[in-house]
XYZ file of C-alpha atoms in Angstrom:
474
model
C 31.503 -28.295 -17.464
C 29.876 -25.489 -19.433
C 27.949 -26.062 -22.660
C 30.747 -24.451 -24.670
C 33.378 -26.611 -22.994
C 31.308 -29.723 -23.766
C 30.947 -28.671 -27.413
C 34.673 -28.024 -27.678
C 35.673 -31.293 -25.988
C 33.641 -33.441 -28.376
C 34.155 -31.190 -31.428
C 30.382 -31.028 -31.768
C 30.370 -27.570 -33.323
C 32.435 -28.843 -36.262
C 30.316 -31.966 -36.634
C 27.070 -30.005 -36.555
C 28.446 -27.565 -39.131
C 29.407 -30.496 -41.404
C 25.924 -31.974 -41.045
C 24.244 -28.644 -41.902
C 26.473 -28.202 -44.963
C 25.648 -31.732 -46.108
C 21.916 -31.012 -45.748
C 22.294 -27.851 -47.830
C 24.217 -29.695 -50.558
C 21.619 -32.460 -50.632
C 18.769 -29.932 -50.672
C 17.127 -32.040 -47.981
C 13.342 -31.730 -47.819
C 13.487 -32.411 -44.067
C 16.725 -30.788 -42.821
C 16.227 -31.837 -39.191
C 15.829 -35.534 -40.117
C 18.761 -35.338 -42.538
C 21.038 -33.696 -39.957
C 19.983 -36.255 -37.331
C 20.843 -39.175 -39.609
C 24.100 -37.536 -40.633
C 25.121 -37.101 -37.001
C 24.311 -40.744 -36.241
C 26.591 -41.861 -39.064
C 29.370 -39.669 -37.733
C 29.428 -41.604 -34.466
C 31.733 -44.674 -34.514
C 29.773 -47.917 -34.065
C 30.114 -49.599 -30.692
C 28.393 -52.433 -28.842
C 26.667 -50.838 -25.867
C 24.660 -53.727 -24.382
C 24.022 -57.452 -24.820
C 20.955 -59.089 -23.300
C 20.159 -62.803 -23.604
C 17.051 -64.787 -22.734
C 15.677 -68.319 -22.930
C 13.023 -68.951 -25.598
C 11.543 -72.131 -27.093
C 12.393 -73.698 -30.441
C 10.025 -75.427 -32.870
C 10.024 -78.605 -30.768
C 9.157 -76.764 -27.549
C 12.740 -77.147 -26.282
C 14.602 -74.147 -24.803
C 17.162 -72.267 -26.842
C 19.047 -68.966 -26.656
C 18.007 -65.580 -28.014
C 20.144 -62.436 -27.875
C 19.412 -58.728 -28.242
C 22.592 -56.842 -29.088
C 22.540 -53.042 -28.860
C 24.816 -50.551 -30.545
C 24.557 -46.788 -30.701
C 22.692 -47.320 -33.985
C 20.017 -49.849 -32.979
C 19.119 -53.285 -31.598
C 19.846 -56.582 -33.399
C 18.265 -59.903 -32.425
C 19.436 -63.455 -33.085
C 18.490 -66.942 -31.917
C 20.056 -70.356 -32.392
C 18.724 -73.806 -33.346
C 19.232 -77.196 -31.726
C 19.498 -80.703 -33.152
C 17.837 -84.009 -32.308
C 21.023 -85.824 -33.287
C 24.081 -84.079 -31.856
C 27.496 -85.488 -32.688
C 30.110 -86.116 -30.011
C 32.676 -84.237 -32.127
C 30.723 -80.989 -32.527
C 30.935 -77.869 -30.352
C 29.161 -78.211 -27.009
C 25.600 -76.968 -26.634
C 25.444 -75.717 -23.030
C 22.349 -77.078 -21.246
C 21.359 -76.838 -17.573
C 20.909 -80.540 -16.830
C 18.240 -79.784 -14.207
C 15.674 -82.569 -14.698
C 13.109 -80.563 -12.716
C 13.014 -77.898 -15.451
C 12.453 -78.636 -19.134
C 13.658 -82.203 -18.533
C 17.204 -80.948 -18.161
C 17.230 -79.069 -21.457
C 17.020 -75.517 -20.105
C 19.626 -72.998 -21.272
C 19.772 -70.592 -18.330
C 23.492 -71.389 -17.937
C 24.137 -70.275 -21.525
C 21.990 -67.182 -20.990
C 23.974 -66.288 -17.866
C 27.258 -66.789 -19.722
C 26.136 -64.146 -22.212
C 24.707 -61.693 -19.698
C 27.613 -61.942 -17.268
C 30.799 -62.941 -19.121
C 30.420 -62.402 -22.878
C 28.659 -59.055 -22.466
C 31.401 -57.720 -20.232
C 34.063 -58.757 -22.743
C 32.380 -57.344 -25.850
C 30.734 -54.088 -24.749
C 32.706 -51.251 -26.305
C 33.851 -53.254 -29.351
C 33.089 -52.312 -32.968
C 30.471 -54.691 -34.492
C 32.215 -54.396 -37.844
C 35.130 -56.382 -36.411
C 33.434 -59.779 -36.715
C 36.545 -61.945 -36.599
C 38.045 -60.052 -33.644
C 34.812 -60.326 -31.679
C 34.489 -64.039 -32.416
C 38.108 -64.533 -31.414
C 37.507 -62.606 -28.186
C 34.747 -65.078 -27.292
C 36.957 -68.047 -28.144
C 39.752 -66.615 -25.993
C 37.283 -66.173 -23.154
C 36.070 -69.763 -23.545
C 39.577 -71.287 -23.688
C 38.321 -74.770 -24.723
C 38.559 -76.471 -28.100
C 34.869 -77.454 -28.174
C 33.342 -74.359 -26.532
C 32.452 -76.306 -23.409
C 32.901 -73.333 -21.071
C 30.651 -70.682 -22.647
C 28.623 -72.990 -24.865
C 28.414 -72.883 -28.658
C 24.748 -71.907 -28.378
C 25.684 -68.813 -26.348
C 28.568 -67.826 -28.600
C 26.681 -68.330 -31.862
C 23.686 -66.241 -30.811
C 25.995 -63.338 -30.043
C 28.058 -63.893 -33.199
C 24.987 -63.777 -35.450
C 23.697 -60.649 -33.715
C 27.098 -58.996 -34.238
C 26.950 -59.912 -37.934
C 23.542 -58.268 -38.271
C 24.802 -55.160 -36.494
C 27.781 -54.998 -38.839
C 25.545 -55.160 -41.893
C 23.338 -52.397 -40.505
C 26.337 -50.191 -39.803
C 27.480 -50.573 -43.415
C 23.890 -50.077 -44.598
C 24.050 -53.185 -46.769
C 21.939 -56.367 -46.810
C 23.084 -59.103 -44.450
C 24.039 -61.453 -47.308
C 26.238 -58.718 -48.794
C 28.008 -58.175 -45.478
C 28.609 -61.930 -45.167
C 29.976 -62.003 -48.722
C 32.337 -59.149 -47.817
C 33.528 -60.995 -44.706
C 34.287 -64.069 -46.813
C 35.869 -62.190 -49.711
C 33.204 -63.332 -52.174
C 31.762 -60.849 -54.663
C 28.930 -62.584 -56.521
C 25.882 -63.806 -54.571
C 24.320 -67.112 -55.627
C 20.776 -68.203 -54.820
C 20.967 -71.811 -53.609
C 18.969 -74.815 -54.746
C 16.592 -75.684 -51.885
C 16.808 -79.270 -50.623
C 13.233 -79.511 -49.367
C 12.260 -82.285 -46.972
C 9.168 -84.167 -48.135
C 9.340 -87.363 -46.047
C 10.713 -87.525 -42.506
C 11.892 -90.524 -40.494
C 14.499 -91.569 -37.965
C 14.709 -89.332 -34.901
C 12.808 -86.604 -36.737
C 9.491 -88.458 -36.863
C 7.353 -91.040 -35.086
C 7.168 -93.605 -37.882
C 9.165 -96.778 -38.608
C 11.435 -95.359 -41.305
C 15.075 -95.565 -40.233
C 16.328 -93.018 -42.760
C 16.008 -89.444 -41.517
C 14.876 -87.511 -44.585
C 13.973 -87.730 -48.231
C 14.403 -84.406 -50.016
C 13.675 -82.955 -53.434
C 15.999 -80.576 -55.302
C 14.483 -78.456 -58.106
C 17.747 -78.134 -60.023
C 15.840 -77.636 -63.290
C 14.218 -74.391 -62.124
C 15.241 -71.101 -63.698
C 14.987 -69.105 -60.465
C 14.635 -69.622 -56.739
C 11.028 -68.495 -56.966
C 10.282 -71.181 -59.551
C 12.162 -73.723 -57.425
C 9.890 -72.994 -54.467
C 6.824 -73.290 -56.687
C 8.012 -76.661 -57.993
C 8.780 -77.869 -54.482
C 5.487 -76.704 -53.033
C 3.425 -78.261 -55.817
C 5.270 -81.573 -55.501
C 4.828 -81.511 -51.723
C 1.050 -81.152 -52.101
C 0.891 -83.830 -54.794
C 2.796 -86.093 -52.405
C 0.184 -85.479 -49.732
C -2.519 -86.542 -52.171
C -0.567 -89.699 -53.095
C -0.131 -90.632 -49.436
C -3.812 -90.038 -48.635
C -4.853 -92.226 -51.557
C -2.601 -95.099 -50.484
C -2.704 -94.947 -46.686
C -5.424 -92.501 -45.644
C -5.206 -89.044 -44.094
C -3.753 -90.415 -40.853
C -0.489 -91.002 -42.755
C -0.084 -87.276 -43.446
C 1.227 -86.260 -40.044
C 4.569 -84.470 -40.308
C 7.961 -84.764 -38.621
C 10.089 -82.134 -36.896
C 11.084 -80.455 -40.142
C 7.719 -80.678 -41.917
C 8.174 -83.800 -44.029
C 5.296 -86.260 -44.145
C 5.724 -89.246 -41.838
C 3.677 -92.194 -43.116
C 4.281 -95.297 -41.012
C 6.419 -97.042 -43.602
C 9.717 -98.798 -42.915
C 10.771 -99.377 -46.539
C 12.975 -96.677 -48.067
C 12.094 -97.843 -51.595
C 8.373 -97.563 -50.831
C 8.930 -93.975 -49.665
C 11.023 -93.120 -52.718
C 8.278 -94.529 -54.957
C 5.795 -92.139 -53.327
C 8.064 -89.162 -53.982
C 8.755 -90.296 -57.536
C 5.025 -90.513 -58.224
C 4.446 -87.042 -56.761
C 7.174 -85.539 -58.957
C 5.565 -87.151 -61.990
C 2.087 -85.902 -61.100
C 3.466 -82.388 -60.680
C 4.976 -82.611 -64.170
C 8.577 -82.167 -63.064
C 10.237 -85.425 -64.138
C 13.873 -84.669 -64.929
C 13.718 -81.196 -63.395
C 13.466 -82.318 -59.769
C 16.047 -84.687 -58.305
C 16.033 -86.581 -55.002
C 18.356 -86.620 -52.001
C 18.484 -88.725 -48.835
C 19.727 -87.885 -45.370
C 20.317 -91.346 -43.934
C 21.428 -90.258 -40.458
C 23.085 -93.672 -40.152
C 24.876 -92.864 -36.899
C 21.533 -93.068 -35.104
C 21.038 -96.733 -35.988
C 24.596 -98.018 -36.049
C 25.309 -100.526 -33.275
C 28.951 -101.523 -33.189
C 29.712 -101.862 -36.888
C 26.262 -102.951 -38.030
C 23.116 -101.050 -38.951
C 19.655 -101.700 -37.516
C 17.104 -100.557 -40.101
C 14.304 -101.426 -37.681
C 15.621 -99.332 -34.782
C 12.460 -97.194 -34.648
C 10.216 -100.267 -34.234
C 10.607 -101.799 -30.745
C 8.975 -105.048 -31.916
C 11.622 -105.631 -34.599
C 14.691 -103.706 -33.440
C 17.830 -105.804 -33.099
C 16.587 -108.663 -35.264
C 17.797 -107.642 -38.716
C 21.207 -106.016 -38.872
C 22.959 -104.855 -42.054
C 26.711 -104.720 -42.492
C 28.540 -101.791 -44.020
C 28.835 -103.780 -47.240
C 25.083 -104.428 -47.210
C 24.421 -100.701 -46.868
C 26.866 -99.936 -49.665
C 24.998 -102.344 -51.911
C 21.670 -100.751 -50.939
C 22.849 -97.204 -51.778
C 24.229 -98.366 -55.114
C 20.864 -99.910 -55.952
C 18.946 -96.780 -54.906
C 21.156 -94.479 -56.990
C 20.635 -96.750 -59.986
C 16.851 -96.951 -59.700
C 15.955 -93.414 -58.594
C 17.076 -89.887 -59.600
C 19.168 -89.499 -56.457
C 21.912 -86.888 -56.633
C 22.962 -86.646 -52.990
C 23.174 -88.944 -49.949
C 24.036 -87.514 -46.536
C 25.672 -89.438 -43.695
C 25.333 -92.887 -45.309
C 27.405 -94.561 -42.587
C 28.309 -94.110 -38.932
C 30.194 -91.008 -37.776
C 33.381 -93.066 -37.417
C 32.941 -95.321 -40.437
C 35.489 -93.596 -42.647
C 36.224 -96.773 -44.624
C 32.738 -97.420 -46.037
C 32.057 -93.714 -46.588
C 35.195 -93.528 -48.719
C 34.256 -96.714 -50.587
C 30.884 -95.213 -51.461
C 32.397 -91.887 -52.513
C 34.829 -93.561 -54.889
C 31.879 -95.043 -56.814
C 30.968 -91.454 -57.855
C 27.259 -92.296 -57.958
C 26.174 -89.082 -56.235
C 27.257 -86.319 -53.902
C 28.301 -87.906 -50.600
C 27.730 -85.507 -47.714
C 29.527 -85.642 -44.390
C 27.364 -84.649 -41.445
C 28.102 -86.535 -38.190
C 31.340 -87.599 -39.864
C 32.511 -83.980 -40.090
C 30.296 -81.953 -37.693
C 31.623 -78.838 -39.460
C 34.904 -79.426 -37.608
C 37.976 -78.168 -39.541
C 40.225 -81.006 -38.328
C 37.778 -83.690 -39.424
C 37.194 -81.874 -42.716
C 40.957 -81.803 -43.302
C 41.186 -85.527 -42.692
C 38.261 -86.232 -45.034
C 39.836 -84.083 -47.758
C 43.209 -85.785 -47.413
C 41.687 -89.269 -47.417
C 39.065 -88.539 -50.118
C 36.375 -89.750 -47.716
C 33.436 -87.675 -48.982
C 32.873 -84.771 -51.344
C 30.462 -82.396 -49.602
C 30.045 -80.599 -46.281
C 26.782 -80.232 -44.402
C 27.332 -76.939 -42.608
C 25.431 -76.476 -39.359
C 26.558 -73.192 -37.848
C 25.779 -74.257 -34.287
C 28.281 -77.103 -34.666
C 31.136 -74.601 -34.989
C 29.835 -71.788 -32.788
C 30.753 -68.536 -34.570
C 30.121 -66.878 -37.922
C 33.855 -66.515 -38.566
C 34.497 -70.223 -38.119
C 31.520 -71.068 -40.354
C 32.983 -68.913 -43.117
C 36.379 -70.578 -42.679
C 35.096 -74.156 -42.956
C 33.100 -73.275 -46.080
C 36.292 -71.903 -47.628
C 38.099 -75.088 -46.570
C 35.466 -77.229 -48.296
C 35.366 -75.091 -51.423
C 39.150 -75.158 -51.733
C 38.812 -78.956 -51.922
C 36.168 -78.544 -54.667
C 33.503 -79.962 -52.405
C 29.818 -79.183 -52.450
C 28.472 -77.252 -49.449
C 24.985 -77.426 -47.945
C 23.981 -74.757 -45.443
C 21.646 -76.652 -43.130
C 18.951 -76.049 -40.544
C 18.468 -78.216 -37.434
C 15.411 -80.173 -36.331
C 14.789 -77.634 -33.563
C 14.490 -74.267 -35.291
C 13.309 -70.726 -34.562
C 12.059 -67.994 -36.891
C 15.699 -66.889 -37.281
C 16.509 -66.647 -41.019
C 20.284 -66.106 -40.794
C 21.208 -69.276 -42.715
C 19.321 -67.931 -45.749
C 21.632 -64.915 -45.980
C 24.613 -67.135 -45.155
C 23.877 -69.503 -48.054
C 23.472 -66.616 -50.506
C 26.435 -64.612 -49.228
C 28.823 -67.571 -49.290
C 27.471 -68.826 -52.624
C 27.180 -72.401 -51.388
C 24.668 -73.421 -54.056
C 22.643 -75.591 -51.654
C 20.424 -74.835 -48.676
C 18.543 -77.321 -46.529
C 15.776 -75.785 -44.417
C 13.084 -78.456 -44.229
C 9.723 -78.806 -45.930
C 7.869 -76.047 -47.804
C 5.605 -75.739 -44.758
C 5.887 -74.739 -41.063
C 6.787 -71.161 -40.246
C 10.267 -71.768 -38.837
C 11.251 -73.552 -42.086
C 9.624 -71.065 -44.447
C 11.319 -68.176 -42.629
C 14.520 -69.265 -44.386
C 13.030 -69.932 -47.822
C 10.971 -66.735 -47.763
C 14.056 -64.694 -46.918
C 15.808 -66.051 -50.016
C 12.753 -65.075 -52.067
C 13.136 -61.520 -50.740
C 16.848 -61.532 -51.542
C 16.094 -62.695 -55.095
C 13.613 -59.832 -55.487
C 16.148 -57.355 -54.094
C 18.896 -58.537 -56.467
C 16.631 -58.286 -59.506
C 18.545 -58.863 -62.733
C 21.697 -59.547 -60.720
C 20.140 -62.658 -59.163
C 21.811 -65.941 -60.134
C 20.148 -69.253 -59.256
C 22.573 -72.159 -58.807
C 20.332 -74.606 -60.709
C 22.289 -77.224 -62.628
C 25.499 -75.861 -61.073
C 24.282 -76.604 -57.529
C 27.379 -78.606 -56.557
C 29.976 -76.014 -57.514
C 28.239 -72.711 -58.342
């Protein structure tokens, strides 16, 4: 084929002429650079290559990372993993080879991407998020993503979302908002972990997390300042009472003093809030993680202490009484997973008391069928969204819409095993959830999310809206 035939076949002469005319109209100071960029935009976007690899998360456990290439650039994404994974959530594909990473390797998921998913998606337009996600679901053919693995599918889905935003030349949160049909971004209230327990720490506290919510802040930046100052005051309080050895931290950065009493821990947080000068402006939240210590229909609050475990069980009614007491005595505005994943009865009983936001985590596992049941039965009034529990960006957007249609609160949440991936920050802003849970105001993999929201707030300028007092339904 001659040069002229090649130019004619691809209509390059016309495209080059258009680019030159555009450069002239724009009075471009660097015509060559302008024409180059103009030509790149004239080329339809297409996925040209997908390459996955195994990396390590914040706990030193393998997870999946993906590099997705288009004719415009390369877009990278990685996925988190949880310490407590529900039996009703999408399957996280692990190798099971005890000789490598104690069976937790993800080479199977990596191979699924490099061999099957890549073949199916190369050539597709990254702007077609829902079609691409559906193509992966069709390839998987299972309800819980057991064939390809939710970890494999989500890594690719997030990378596609980033590529779509780049193609449109808009921020990622704006692209997510467009995909969901939402127009006004909202900066969420951060639910910052300050004390860790349960499976997230090595202490004797059964409850998984105590968090602080700076709902009285005027901006996300001020919220982070309030949270950081309170966190450091809490460290001082703990050192004074128990010594510096009590200031070790859990998986998500919360302090882990060896205390088994939830009221003793709440007293520490309450004192820290007071010392920081934020009484009334900072509220508390608890992630109970009750599934982890439910045996049959009873709850073992000493399950982390092998010398006491199994000796002092609480019934569902006992736990209900405890939560009522805590909400009365402390400024608690939200309690997550207060009962076992299948204890719909007591969760509903607690919700009907209207003492605080009642968040479904293991109960719902971001599963649309379980959310539908909870909505119909008035079981809880908030969703804890973990994107790796559903497996694709499209499905995450859909379950948030499902929750919002029921007038529920929505928390976009991290996992205990995180990477430096900051996608959930843009997701929380773009979907306007009003709440984000990314751990303590320390540790790089947690701050990656909070710092990204700070950048978004700066970018939005006067258009930035902080959820604040409207954190439940912004």
